[in-house]
Every structure is written in structure tokens, then in C-alpha cells.
Amino acid sequence: MDDVAEAIADPARREILVLLRDGPCPAGHIAAVIGERFRISRPAVSRHLRVLRECGLVRDTLQGRHRHYELDATRLGELTGWLAQFAAPSIWQQRMDALETEVYRTRRDRRTAGPTAEENIA
């Protein structure tokens, strides 16, 4: 988990992961986009890709003379799980939990109250 956290600490590496989120990319495309965005050289982008590859966040394949990289988010799971303990539930999660509680309470109350007048007519 520490190597993953260290890898994503760098903004250029995070941007590479975002770029790869939509699917595999050739190394040349990654170098062009990241190099321009962060004003770094192709060898620097290559070093960032190596760090991401070594910690298991990206995989590379050779297709002819071109190297393609793709995201492997499985290593993020452990870090995500650890970080989740610090995140407060979202307001929507709290509201959905409250709604679920009300639904169960209403069902329980209906079971214990017996049939209503409308149900007796039918």
C-alpha cells in the first residue's frame, strides 16, 4: 500500500492514471500529453510510467514497436479501503439510510397494527 500511495503522490503520475482510465494508450501519446501539461521531458514521463508499472498500477504491452499502457486499478483497492475509514458518509448515503429505516419501521408497524379499515372493505 505504501508504494501505491507514494506513486500517486506525484501529480504527473495521477494525471497518467486519469489518462489511462478510459483505456489503453501508447507511450508516445502519454508522453506528449503529460509532457505538455507538466512541461517535462519524454524521459521524465518514461520514469513516471516505470514507477507506476513497478508498483502495479499500470501494465504495459509491446505491440510491434509501440508500447501500450493500461490502468490496473486492483492495487488501489487496499488504499481505497484504508482511506474509507476517514471519509464521512455522504449526505445522500445518510438520507438513504434514514429512508431505509423508515421503510422497515412502517412495515413493522403495519404488521403489528392489523388490517386497516380500507383492507376490511376489500
PDB file of C-alpha atoms in Angstrom:
ATOM      1  CA  MET A   1       0.000   0.000   0.000  1.00  0.00           C
ATOM      2  CA  ASP A   2       2.879   2.399   0.757  1.00  0.00           C
ATOM      3  CA  ASP A   3       4.341   2.102  -2.734  1.00  0.00           C
ATOM      4  CA  VAL A   4       0.929   2.864  -4.271  1.00  0.00           C
ATOM      5  CA  ALA A   5       0.462   5.901  -2.028  1.00  0.00           C
ATOM      6  CA  GLU A   6       3.952   7.101  -2.908  1.00  0.00           C
ATOM      7  CA  ALA A   7       3.298   6.597  -6.617  1.00  0.00           C
ATOM      8  CA  ILE A   8       0.061   8.593  -6.657  1.00  0.00           C
ATOM      9  CA  ALA A   9       1.584  11.387  -4.561  1.00  0.00           C
ATOM     10  CA  ASP A  10       3.020  12.892  -7.735  1.00  0.00           C
ATOM     11  CA  PRO A  11       0.550  14.973  -9.795  1.00  0.00           C
ATOM     12  CA  ALA A  12       2.016  13.853 -13.131  1.00  0.00           C
ATOM     13  CA  ARG A  13       1.539  10.198 -12.197  1.00  0.00           C
ATOM     14  CA  ARG A  14      -2.023  10.877 -11.058  1.00  0.00           C
ATOM     15  CA  GLU A  15      -2.700  12.523 -14.411  1.00  0.00           C
ATOM     16  CA  ILE A  16      -1.292   9.486 -16.213  1.00  0.00           C
ATOM     17  CA  LEU A  17      -3.750   7.298 -14.285  1.00  0.00           C
ATOM     18  CA  VAL A  18      -6.602   9.619 -15.256  1.00  0.00           C
ATOM     19  CA  LEU A  19      -5.485   9.437 -18.886  1.00  0.00           C
ATOM     20  CA  LEU A  20      -5.448   5.627 -18.738  1.00  0.00           C
ATOM     21  CA  ARG A  21      -8.840   5.435 -17.026  1.00  0.00           C
ATOM     22  CA  ASP A  22     -10.600   5.490 -20.401  1.00  0.00           C
ATOM     23  CA  GLY A  23      -8.483   2.707 -21.856  1.00  0.00           C
ATOM     24  CA  PRO A  24      -5.003   1.762 -23.027  1.00  0.00           C
ATOM     25  CA  CYS A  25      -2.750   4.415 -24.589  1.00  0.00           C
ATOM     26  CA  PRO A  26       0.510   4.232 -26.487  1.00  0.00           C
ATOM     27  CA  ALA A  27       3.529   5.509 -24.579  1.00  0.00           C
ATOM     28  CA  GLY A  28       4.125   8.216 -27.180  1.00  0.00           C
ATOM     29  CA  HIS A  29       0.647   9.661 -26.644  1.00  0.00           C
ATOM     30  CA  ILE A  30       1.077   9.607 -22.867  1.00  0.00           C
ATOM     31  CA  ALA A  31       4.478  11.307 -23.181  1.00  0.00           C
ATOM     32  CA  ALA A  32       3.061  14.004 -25.462  1.00  0.00           C
ATOM     33  CA  VAL A  33       0.025  14.783 -23.280  1.00  0.00           C
ATOM     34  CA  ILE A  34       1.775  14.621 -19.906  1.00  0.00           C
ATOM     35  CA  GLY A  35       4.928  16.291 -21.198  1.00  0.00           C
ATOM     36  CA  GLU A  36       2.949  19.236 -22.496  1.00  0.00           C
ATOM     37  CA  ARG A  37       0.692  19.508 -19.460  1.00  0.00           C
ATOM     38  CA  PHE A  38       3.529  19.376 -16.907  1.00  0.00           C
ATOM     39  CA  ARG A  39       6.341  20.711 -19.114  1.00  0.00           C
ATOM     40  CA  ILE A  40       8.519  17.656 -18.563  1.00  0.00           C
ATOM     41  CA  SER A  41      10.654  15.667 -20.984  1.00  0.00           C
ATOM     42  CA  ARG A  42       9.779  12.306 -22.527  1.00  0.00           C
ATOM     43  CA  PRO A  43      12.434  10.549 -20.402  1.00  0.00           C
ATOM     44  CA  ALA A  44      10.818  12.057 -17.277  1.00  0.00           C
ATOM     45  CA  VAL A  45       7.418  10.734 -18.384  1.00  0.00           C
ATOM     46  CA  SER A  46       9.057   7.367 -19.000  1.00  0.00           C
ATOM     47  CA  ARG A  47      10.367   7.367 -15.407  1.00  0.00           C
ATOM     48  CA  HIS A  48       6.862   8.154 -14.121  1.00  0.00           C
ATOM     49  CA  LEU A  49       5.486   5.252 -16.145  1.00  0.00           C
ATOM     50  CA  ARG A  50       8.180   2.965 -14.729  1.00  0.00           C
ATOM     51  CA  VAL A  51       7.210   3.922 -11.141  1.00  0.00           C
ATOM     52  CA  LEU A  52       3.547   3.214 -11.907  1.00  0.00           C
ATOM     53  CA  ARG A  53       4.447  -0.092 -13.563  1.00  0.00           C
ATOM     54  CA  GLU A  54       6.697  -1.222 -10.716  1.00  0.00           C
ATOM     55  CA  CYS A  55       4.017  -0.632  -8.086  1.00  0.00           C
ATOM     56  CA  GLY A  56       1.432  -2.439 -10.223  1.00  0.00           C
ATOM     57  CA  LEU A  57      -0.849   0.462 -11.141  1.00  0.00           C
ATOM     58  CA  VAL A  58      -0.230   0.118 -14.884  1.00  0.00           C
ATOM     59  CA  ARG A  59       0.651  -2.735 -17.231  1.00  0.00           C
ATOM     60  CA  ASP A  60       2.481  -2.398 -20.476  1.00  0.00           C
ATOM     61  CA  THR A  61       2.347  -4.490 -23.614  1.00  0.00           C
ATOM     62  CA  LEU A  62       4.516  -4.320 -26.678  1.00  0.00           C
ATOM     63  CA  GLN A  63       2.593  -4.132 -29.944  1.00  0.00           C
ATOM     64  CA  GLY A  64       5.085  -4.107 -32.765  1.00  0.00           C
ATOM     65  CA  ARG A  65       7.474  -1.274 -32.000  1.00  0.00           C
ATOM     66  CA  HIS A  66       4.999   0.549 -29.770  1.00  0.00           C
ATOM     67  CA  ARG A  67       4.498   0.110 -26.051  1.00  0.00           C
ATOM     68  CA  HIS A  68       0.919   0.497 -24.793  1.00  0.00           C
ATOM     69  CA  TYR A  69      -0.002   1.152 -21.180  1.00  0.00           C
ATOM     70  CA  GLU A  70      -3.235   0.341 -19.405  1.00  0.00           C
ATOM     71  CA  LEU A  71      -4.547   1.013 -15.925  1.00  0.00           C
ATOM     72  CA  ASP A  72      -4.643  -1.807 -13.389  1.00  0.00           C
ATOM     73  CA  ALA A  73      -6.726  -0.383 -10.546  1.00  0.00           C
ATOM     74  CA  THR A  74      -6.668  -3.531  -8.385  1.00  0.00           C
ATOM     75  CA  ARG A  75      -3.764  -2.165  -6.325  1.00  0.00           C
ATOM     76  CA  LEU A  76      -5.855   0.909  -5.488  1.00  0.00           C
ATOM     77  CA  GLY A  77      -8.389  -1.239  -3.618  1.00  0.00           C
ATOM     78  CA  GLU A  78      -6.295  -1.661  -0.481  1.00  0.00           C
ATOM     79  CA  LEU A  79      -5.540   2.066  -0.320  1.00  0.00           C
ATOM     80  CA  THR A  80      -9.163   2.952  -1.017  1.00  0.00           C
ATOM     81  CA  GLY A  81     -10.322   0.661   1.775  1.00  0.00           C
ATOM     82  CA  TRP A  82      -7.877   2.213   4.201  1.00  0.00           C
ATOM     83  CA  LEU A  83      -8.881   5.766   3.224  1.00  0.00           C
ATOM     84  CA  ALA A  84     -12.583   4.944   3.569  1.00  0.00           C
ATOM     85  CA  GLN A  85     -12.282   4.850   7.339  1.00  0.00           C
ATOM     86  CA  PHE A  86     -11.656   8.602   7.293  1.00  0.00           C
ATOM     87  CA  ALA A  87     -14.461   9.562   4.945  1.00  0.00           C
ATOM     88  CA  ALA A  88     -17.751  10.628   6.464  1.00  0.00           C
ATOM     89  CA  PRO A  89     -20.805   9.147   4.787  1.00  0.00           C
ATOM     90  CA  SER A  90     -22.192  11.415   2.110  1.00  0.00           C
ATOM     91  CA  ILE A  91     -25.388  13.332   2.794  1.00  0.00           C
ATOM     92  CA  TRP A  92     -27.153  11.113   0.253  1.00  0.00           C
ATOM     93  CA  GLN A  93     -25.958   7.963   1.994  1.00  0.00           C
ATOM     94  CA  GLN A  94     -27.270   9.308   5.306  1.00  0.00           C
ATOM     95  CA  ARG A  95     -30.631  10.119   3.725  1.00  0.00           C
ATOM     96  CA  MET A  96     -30.892   6.719   2.071  1.00  0.00           C
ATOM     97  CA  ASP A  97     -30.091   5.042   5.388  1.00  0.00           C
ATOM     98  CA  ALA A  98     -32.816   7.113   7.080  1.00  0.00           C
ATOM     99  CA  LEU A  99     -35.297   6.196   4.337  1.00  0.00           C
ATOM    100  CA  GLU A 100     -34.464   2.507   4.741  1.00  0.00           C
ATOM    101  CA  THR A 101     -35.062   2.787   8.484  1.00  0.00           C
ATOM    102  CA  GLU A 102     -38.455   4.405   7.886  1.00  0.00           C
ATOM    103  CA  VAL A 103     -39.485   1.715   5.395  1.00  0.00           C
ATOM    104  CA  TYR A 104     -38.664  -1.042   7.883  1.00  0.00           C
ATOM    105  CA  ARG A 105     -40.414   0.827  10.702  1.00  0.00           C
ATOM    106  CA  THR A 106     -43.556   1.318   8.578  1.00  0.00           C
ATOM    107  CA  ARG A 107     -43.634  -2.368   7.602  1.00  0.00           C
ATOM    108  CA  ARG A 108     -43.219  -3.412  11.221  1.00  0.00           C
ATOM    109  CA  ASP A 109     -45.988  -1.038  12.366  1.00  0.00           C
ATOM    110  CA  ARG A 110     -48.380  -2.347   9.698  1.00  0.00           C
ATOM    111  CA  ARG A 111     -47.759  -5.949  10.734  1.00  0.00           C
ATOM    112  CA  THR A 112     -48.437  -5.240  14.396  1.00  0.00           C
ATOM    113  CA  ALA A 113     -51.454  -2.942  13.797  1.00  0.00           C
ATOM    114  CA  GLY A 114     -53.513  -5.489  11.853  1.00  0.00           C
ATOM    115  CA  PRO A 115     -55.710  -4.756   8.840  1.00  0.00           C
ATOM    116  CA  THR A 116     -56.851  -1.190   8.168  1.00  0.00           C
ATOM    117  CA  ALA A 117     -60.452  -0.168   7.522  1.00  0.00           C
ATOM    118  CA  GLU A 118     -59.750   0.015   3.777  1.00  0.00           C
ATOM    119  CA  GLU A 119     -58.403  -3.535   3.796  1.00  0.00           C
ATOM    120  CA  ASN A 120     -61.543  -4.788   5.612  1.00  0.00           C
ATOM    121  CA  ILE A 121     -63.821  -3.336   2.882  1.00  0.00           C
ATOM    122  CA  ALA A 122     -61.958  -5.055   0.064  1.00  0.00           C
TER     123      ALA A 122
END
